[in-house]
mmCIF file of C-alpha atoms in Angstrom:
data_model
loop_
_atom_site.group_PDB
_atom_site.id
_atom_site.type_symbol
_atom_site.label_atom_id
_atom_site.label_comp_id
_atom_site.label_asym_id
_atom_site.label_seq_id
_atom_site.Cartn_x
_atom_site.Cartn_y
_atom_site.Cartn_z
ATOM 1 C CA MET F 1 -2.828 22.408 4.614
ATOM 2 C CA LYS F 2 -3.171 18.659 3.665
ATOM 3 C CA ARG F 3 -3.574 16.736 0.187
ATOM 4 C CA ASN F 4 -7.136 15.713 -0.381
ATOM 5 C CA ALA F 5 -7.799 11.834 -0.309
ATOM 6 C CA LEU F 6 -11.065 10.255 -1.038
ATOM 7 C CA LEU F 7 -10.381 7.222 -0.490
ATOM 8 C CA GLY F 8 -10.241 4.889 2.604
ATOM 9 C CA ALA F 9 -8.016 4.014 5.594
ATOM 10 C CA VAL F 10 -3.997 2.728 4.496
ATOM 11 C CA VAL F 11 -3.645 -0.984 3.601
ATOM 12 C CA LEU F 12 -1.078 -1.747 6.250
ATOM 13 C CA LEU F 13 1.236 -4.597 4.394
ATOM 14 C CA ALA F 14 3.895 -6.737 6.668
ATOM 15 C CA VAL F 15 7.170 -4.931 5.314
ATOM 16 C CA THR F 16 9.546 -7.483 3.893
ATOM 17 C CA SER F 17 12.699 -7.682 1.288
ATOM 18 C CA ALA F 18 10.524 -7.661 -1.209
ATOM 19 C CA SER F 19 8.369 -5.046 -0.098
ATOM 20 C CA GLU F 20 11.469 -3.054 0.673
ATOM 21 C CA ALA F 21 12.160 -2.351 -3.414
ATOM 22 C CA ALA F 22 15.394 -0.641 -4.665
ATOM 23 C CA ALA F 23 14.852 3.302 -6.183
ATOM 24 C CA ASP F 24 16.890 2.497 -9.136
ATOM 25 C CA GLY F 25 14.277 -0.559 -9.839
ATOM 26 C CA GLY F 26 16.032 -3.012 -7.763
ATOM 27 C CA PRO F 27 14.412 -6.337 -7.337
ATOM 28 C CA GLY F 28 10.986 -6.376 -6.017
ATOM 29 C CA PRO F 29 7.129 -5.294 -6.841
ATOM 30 C CA LEU F 30 6.465 -1.822 -8.249
ATOM 31 C CA GLY F 31 3.469 -0.114 -6.802
ATOM 32 C CA VAL F 32 3.299 -1.783 -3.596
ATOM 33 C CA THR F 33 2.526 0.555 -0.435
ATOM 34 C CA ALA F 34 4.350 -0.663 3.175
ATOM 35 C CA VAL F 35 4.552 0.562 6.646
ATOM 36 C CA ALA F 36 8.743 1.587 5.881
ATOM 37 C CA ALA F 37 11.254 0.168 8.202
ATOM 38 C CA ALA F 38 13.329 1.944 10.478
ATOM 39 C CA THR F 39 16.197 2.379 8.472
ATOM 40 C CA ALA F 40 19.053 5.453 8.117
ATOM 41 C CA GLN F 41 17.311 6.337 5.364
ATOM 42 C CA SER F 42 13.756 6.955 6.742
ATOM 43 C CA ALA F 43 14.745 8.371 9.299
ATOM 44 C CA ARG F 44 15.607 11.547 7.317
ATOM 45 C CA VAL F 45 12.171 11.306 6.757
ATOM 46 C CA GLY F 46 9.660 12.938 9.156
ATOM 47 C CA ALA F 47 6.583 14.746 10.275
ATOM 48 C CA LEU F 48 4.852 17.771 11.125
ATOM 49 C CA PHE F 49 3.346 19.385 14.452
ATOM 50 C CA THR F 50 1.876 22.773 15.225
ATOM 51 C CA ALA F 51 4.657 23.598 18.300
ATOM 52 C CA ALA F 52 1.748 24.063 20.265
ATOM 53 C CA ASP F 53 0.942 20.116 20.076
ATOM 54 C CA ALA F 54 4.528 19.564 20.602
ATOM 55 C CA ASP F 55 4.722 21.655 23.828
ATOM 56 C CA ALA F 56 2.030 19.817 25.439
ATOM 57 C CA GLY F 57 3.486 16.171 24.635
ATOM 58 C CA ARG F 58 1.158 15.633 22.314
ATOM 59 C CA LEU F 59 2.195 13.486 19.434
ATOM 60 C CA ALA F 60 0.233 11.057 18.346
ATOM 61 C CA GLY F 61 -2.535 11.725 15.945
ATOM 62 C CA GLU F 62 -1.542 15.052 15.457
ATOM 63 C CA HIS F 63 0.769 15.035 12.749
ATOM 64 C CA PHE F 64 -0.534 16.544 9.495
ATOM 65 C CA CYS F 65 2.171 16.375 6.736
ATOM 66 C CA THR F 66 5.421 14.809 6.205
ATOM 67 C CA ALA F 67 8.680 16.913 4.942
ATOM 68 C CA SER F 68 12.248 15.538 5.051
ATOM 69 C CA VAL F 69 16.095 16.350 5.649
ATOM 70 C CA VAL F 70 18.167 17.903 2.707
ATOM 71 C CA HIS F 71 21.495 18.289 2.789
ATOM 72 C CA SER F 72 22.647 22.212 3.107
ATOM 73 C CA PRO F 73 26.254 23.921 3.956
ATOM 74 C CA HIS F 74 24.199 24.656 7.945
ATOM 75 C CA HIS F 75 22.856 21.397 8.094
ATOM 76 C CA ASP F 76 19.800 22.585 9.393
ATOM 77 C CA LEU F 77 17.279 22.439 5.692
ATOM 78 C CA ILE F 78 14.360 20.618 5.690
ATOM 79 C CA VAL F 79 11.757 20.152 2.147
ATOM 80 C CA THR F 80 7.999 19.995 1.803
ATOM 81 C CA ALA F 81 5.174 20.768 0.248
ATOM 82 C CA ALA F 82 4.331 24.614 0.259
ATOM 83 C CA HIS F 83 0.823 24.377 0.894
ATOM 84 C CA CYS F 84 1.950 22.963 4.412
ATOM 85 C CA LEU F 85 4.099 25.499 4.913
ATOM 86 C CA GLY F 86 0.827 28.269 4.592
ATOM 87 C CA GLY F 87 -0.569 28.776 7.919
ATOM 88 C CA ALA F 88 0.156 31.116 11.019
ATOM 89 C CA ASP F 89 0.720 28.439 13.106
ATOM 90 C CA GLU F 90 4.489 28.191 14.678
ATOM 91 C CA LEU F 91 5.695 24.259 13.703
ATOM 92 C CA VAL F 92 7.804 21.614 14.378
ATOM 93 C CA PHE F 93 9.236 18.447 13.034
ATOM 94 C CA ALA F 94 9.996 15.212 14.527
ATOM 95 C CA PRO F 95 12.763 12.994 11.901
ATOM 96 C CA GLY F 96 12.024 9.811 12.115
ATOM 97 C CA TYR F 97 8.498 9.874 14.305
ATOM 98 C CA ARG F 98 6.587 6.525 14.879
ATOM 99 C CA ASP F 99 4.440 5.445 17.438
ATOM 100 C CA GLY F 100 4.428 9.022 19.348
ATOM 101 C CA LYS F 101 7.898 9.055 20.064
ATOM 102 C CA ALA F 102 10.295 11.063 18.565
ATOM 103 C CA PRO F 103 13.720 9.202 18.905
ATOM 104 C CA HIS F 104 16.025 12.259 17.071
ATOM 105 C CA GLY F 105 14.516 14.935 18.785
ATOM 106 C CA ILE F 106 11.897 17.676 18.006
ATOM 107 C CA TRP F 107 13.315 21.028 15.914
ATOM 108 C CA ARG F 108 11.086 23.466 15.494
ATOM 109 C CA VAL F 109 10.564 25.716 12.418
ATOM 110 C CA GLU F 110 12.756 28.793 12.548
ATOM 111 C CA ARG F 111 11.998 30.065 9.031
ATOM 112 C CA VAL F 112 9.952 28.982 6.008
ATOM 113 C CA LEU F 113 10.983 29.900 2.769
ATOM 114 C CA LEU F 114 8.573 29.392 -0.170
ATOM 115 C CA PRO F 115 8.367 30.215 -3.700
ATOM 116 C CA ASP F 116 7.335 33.667 -5.660
ATOM 117 C CA GLY F 117 4.821 31.487 -7.360
ATOM 118 C CA TRP F 118 3.099 29.423 -4.185
ATOM 119 C CA ALA F 119 3.653 33.146 -2.243
ATOM 120 C CA GLN F 120 1.955 35.334 -4.913
ATOM 121 C CA GLY F 121 -0.637 32.993 -5.840
ATOM 122 C CA GLN F 122 -0.910 29.667 -4.572
ATOM 123 C CA ASP F 123 0.162 27.930 -8.210
ATOM 124 C CA GLU F 124 0.319 24.012 -7.704
ATOM 125 C CA ASP F 125 3.643 24.642 -10.397
ATOM 126 C CA SER F 126 5.299 26.257 -6.818
ATOM 127 C CA ASP F 127 4.159 23.927 -4.599
ATOM 128 C CA VAL F 128 7.375 23.023 -3.103
ATOM 129 C CA ALA F 129 8.848 25.051 0.011
ATOM 130 C CA PHE F 130 12.024 24.488 2.453
ATOM 131 C CA ALA F 131 12.664 25.444 5.969
ATOM 132 C CA VAL F 132 15.244 26.315 8.707
ATOM 133 C CA LEU F 133 15.494 24.576 11.900
ATOM 134 C CA ASP F 134 16.410 25.766 15.060
ATOM 135 C CA GLY F 135 19.660 23.960 16.129
ATOM 136 C CA ARG F 136 20.112 21.732 19.245
ATOM 137 C CA GLY F 137 23.496 21.871 21.556
ATOM 138 C CA GLY F 138 25.077 22.969 18.428
ATOM 139 C CA GLU F 139 24.123 20.886 16.445
ATOM 140 C CA GLY F 140 21.756 20.700 13.051
ATOM 141 C CA VAL F 141 19.319 18.137 12.059
ATOM 142 C CA GLU F 142 21.528 16.709 9.523
ATOM 143 C CA ASP F 143 24.317 16.165 11.869
ATOM 144 C CA VAL F 144 21.998 13.748 13.774
ATOM 145 C CA VAL F 145 19.817 11.760 10.804
ATOM 146 C CA GLY F 146 22.255 12.556 7.581
ATOM 147 C CA GLY F 147 20.403 14.444 4.410
ATOM 148 C CA ASN F 148 19.390 13.674 1.124
ATOM 149 C CA ARG F 149 20.824 15.702 -2.157
ATOM 150 C CA PHE F 150 18.046 17.879 -3.633
ATOM 151 C CA ALA F 151 18.092 16.921 -7.673
ATOM 152 C CA THR F 152 16.682 19.862 -9.885
ATOM 153 C CA ARG F 153 16.362 18.897 -14.231
ATOM 154 C CA THR F 154 16.674 15.614 -13.472
ATOM 155 C CA THR F 155 14.089 13.520 -15.898
ATOM 156 C CA THR F 156 11.422 12.435 -14.553
ATOM 157 C CA GLY F 157 11.085 8.877 -14.631
ATOM 158 C CA ALA F 158 14.844 8.409 -15.542
ATOM 159 C CA THR F 159 14.614 5.432 -12.391
ATOM 160 C CA ALA F 160 12.366 4.720 -9.935
ATOM 161 C CA VAL F 161 11.559 6.713 -6.641
ATOM 162 C CA THR F 162 10.684 6.258 -3.401
ATOM 163 C CA VAL F 163 8.228 7.568 -1.588
ATOM 164 C CA THR F 164 7.896 7.753 2.307
ATOM 165 C CA GLY F 165 5.407 9.579 3.912
ATOM 166 C CA TYR F 166 2.940 10.152 7.602
ATOM 167 C CA PRO F 167 -0.849 9.481 6.488
ATOM 168 C CA ASP F 168 -3.326 11.506 9.396
ATOM 169 C CA SER F 169 -4.774 7.626 10.239
ATOM 170 C CA LEU F 170 -1.044 6.000 10.829
ATOM 171 C CA GLU F 171 2.052 6.544 13.720
ATOM 172 C CA VAL F 172 3.979 4.966 11.363
ATOM 173 C CA PRO F 173 5.393 5.600 8.097
ATOM 174 C CA VAL F 174 4.785 4.789 4.655
ATOM 175 C CA ARG F 175 6.515 3.627 2.110
ATOM 176 C CA CYS F 176 6.225 3.144 -1.722
ATOM 177 C CA THR F 177 8.344 2.544 -5.109
ATOM 178 C CA ASN F 178 7.776 3.263 -8.393
ATOM 179 C CA ARG F 179 8.533 5.052 -11.260
ATOM 180 C CA PRO F 180 7.084 8.168 -11.972
ATOM 181 C CA THR F 181 5.784 9.851 -15.366
ATOM 182 C CA ALA F 182 5.133 13.229 -17.144
ATOM 183 C CA HIS F 183 1.607 14.465 -16.409
ATOM 184 C CA ASN F 184 2.504 17.678 -18.196
ATOM 185 C CA SER F 185 5.878 20.293 -18.922
ATOM 186 C CA THR F 186 5.217 20.933 -14.901
ATOM 187 C CA GLN F 187 3.827 18.336 -12.887
ATOM 188 C CA GLN F 188 4.927 14.637 -12.639
ATOM 189 C CA ARG F 189 2.662 11.970 -10.862
ATOM 190 C CA ILE F 190 2.916 8.490 -9.277
ATOM 191 C CA ASP F 191 0.809 5.216 -9.252
ATOM 192 C CA CYS F 192 1.090 4.244 -5.663
ATOM 193 C CA PRO F 193 -1.915 3.427 -3.355
ATOM 194 C CA ASP F 194 -2.575 4.345 -0.438
ATOM 195 C CA LEU F 195 -0.880 7.691 -0.208
ATOM 196 C CA THR F 196 -3.725 9.179 1.858
ATOM 197 C CA GLY F 197 -3.631 12.999 3.569
ATOM 198 C CA GLY F 198 -0.733 14.104 6.016
ATOM 199 C CA THR F 199 1.848 12.771 2.601
ATOM 200 C CA SER F 200 1.616 15.868 1.583
ATOM 201 C CA GLY F 201 5.791 16.790 1.127
ATOM 202 C CA SER F 202 7.216 13.297 1.084
ATOM 203 C CA PRO F 203 10.401 12.932 -0.774
ATOM 204 C CA TRP F 204 10.993 11.140 -3.500
ATOM 205 C CA VAL F 205 14.300 9.934 -3.368
ATOM 206 C CA ASN F 206 15.918 7.953 -6.493
ATOM 207 C CA GLY F 207 18.387 5.227 -6.081
ATOM 208 C CA ASP F 208 21.493 8.017 -6.218
ATOM 209 C CA GLY F 209 19.984 9.469 -2.688
ATOM 210 C CA GLU F 210 18.565 12.714 -4.089
ATOM 211 C CA VAL F 211 15.484 14.233 -3.499
ATOM 212 C CA VAL F 212 13.805 14.574 -7.070
ATOM 213 C CA GLY F 213 10.096 15.382 -5.988
ATOM 214 C CA VAL F 214 8.087 16.107 -3.256
ATOM 215 C CA LEU F 215 4.610 14.684 -3.069
ATOM 216 C CA GLY F 216 2.076 18.041 -3.561
ATOM 217 C CA GLY F 217 1.487 20.605 -6.596
ATOM 218 C CA HIS F 218 -1.601 19.484 -8.229
ATOM 219 C CA GLU F 219 -4.650 18.968 -6.395
ATOM 220 C CA GLN F 220 -2.247 19.374 -3.405
ATOM 221 C CA GLY F 221 -1.010 16.027 -4.444
ATOM 222 C CA GLY F 222 -4.011 13.694 -5.758
ATOM 223 C CA ALA F 223 -7.538 13.975 -5.809
ATOM 224 C CA THR F 224 -7.132 9.933 -4.788
ATOM 225 C CA SER F 225 -4.921 8.368 -2.435
ATOM 226 C CA ASP F 226 -3.536 5.956 -5.453
ATOM 227 C CA ILE F 227 -2.063 8.425 -7.750
ATOM 228 C CA SER F 228 0.247 11.159 -6.520
ATOM 229 C CA TYR F 229 1.931 14.757 -7.871
ATOM 230 C CA SER F 230 5.072 16.770 -7.228
ATOM 231 C CA VAL F 231 6.319 19.975 -9.114
ATOM 232 C CA VAL F 232 8.539 19.190 -11.696
ATOM 233 C CA LEU F 233 11.678 20.438 -9.412
ATOM 234 C CA GLY F 234 13.186 23.286 -11.934
ATOM 235 C CA SER F 235 15.175 26.826 -11.936
ATOM 236 C CA GLU F 236 12.306 28.010 -9.304
ATOM 237 C CA ALA F 237 12.990 25.296 -7.554
ATOM 238 C CA ALA F 238 16.512 25.300 -7.830
ATOM 239 C CA GLU F 239 16.750 28.895 -6.753
ATOM 240 C CA LEU F 240 14.728 28.692 -3.954
ATOM 241 C CA TYR F 241 17.142 25.799 -2.488
ATOM 242 C CA ARG F 242 19.901 28.361 -2.820
ATOM 243 C CA ASP F 243 18.349 30.808 -0.959
ATOM 244 C CA ALA F 244 17.808 28.020 1.587
ATOM 245 C CA ALA F 245 20.778 26.561 1.959
ATOM 246 C CA SER F 246 22.680 30.173 2.137
ATOM 247 C CA ASP F 247 20.060 31.289 4.976
ATOM 248 C CA PRO F 248 22.753 32.307 7.530
#
């Protein structure tokens, strides 16, 4: 349930204004991976754990994939890679997870929605999925941290995107901004170093705050940690989002 990563540990770079390049191509270097600052935007991205680990108080070192909150009518929806949600374990989501702590709470996955292409044959062109989270005290996760709009049928590489995710080897998220390119008609790729195992499911967010990709797809996200992939979000992803957003 992790993307394949054959290279070494993530290089931790100091977070500076230069490394916080705007996703719409603003000032700052592209293709640099750094620790993500704790911001309102990064709080929408979180780590996935098994419920058993969370219930036992085991968070540090146990996260295995990344997910992010997307806007929905019921304020309860996250998006990730389908290969992150294919197991039988009960899962929880910790938005803004950092250093063993869940500052915005731990949210239990209630329902998983997989596209037909993945459910029927683990088609790499269908490696995107949604999960509906249980509410807490009458609030949904989006009420607490906000959510990015899920955007389909966008043009690959129209703007730079920022990828934020949780490597297995770290207890903080990392981020990288670059301009994606087409791998083929159904897959897009981005050159960002050190996006190692655990970053599957990381959102690709453009300058308008839209999720236009999800790390996964080809080779479950990539055979090396320096080139990552996403399904091109088209009609199948749009239909799956509609089903997930209307889930009561």
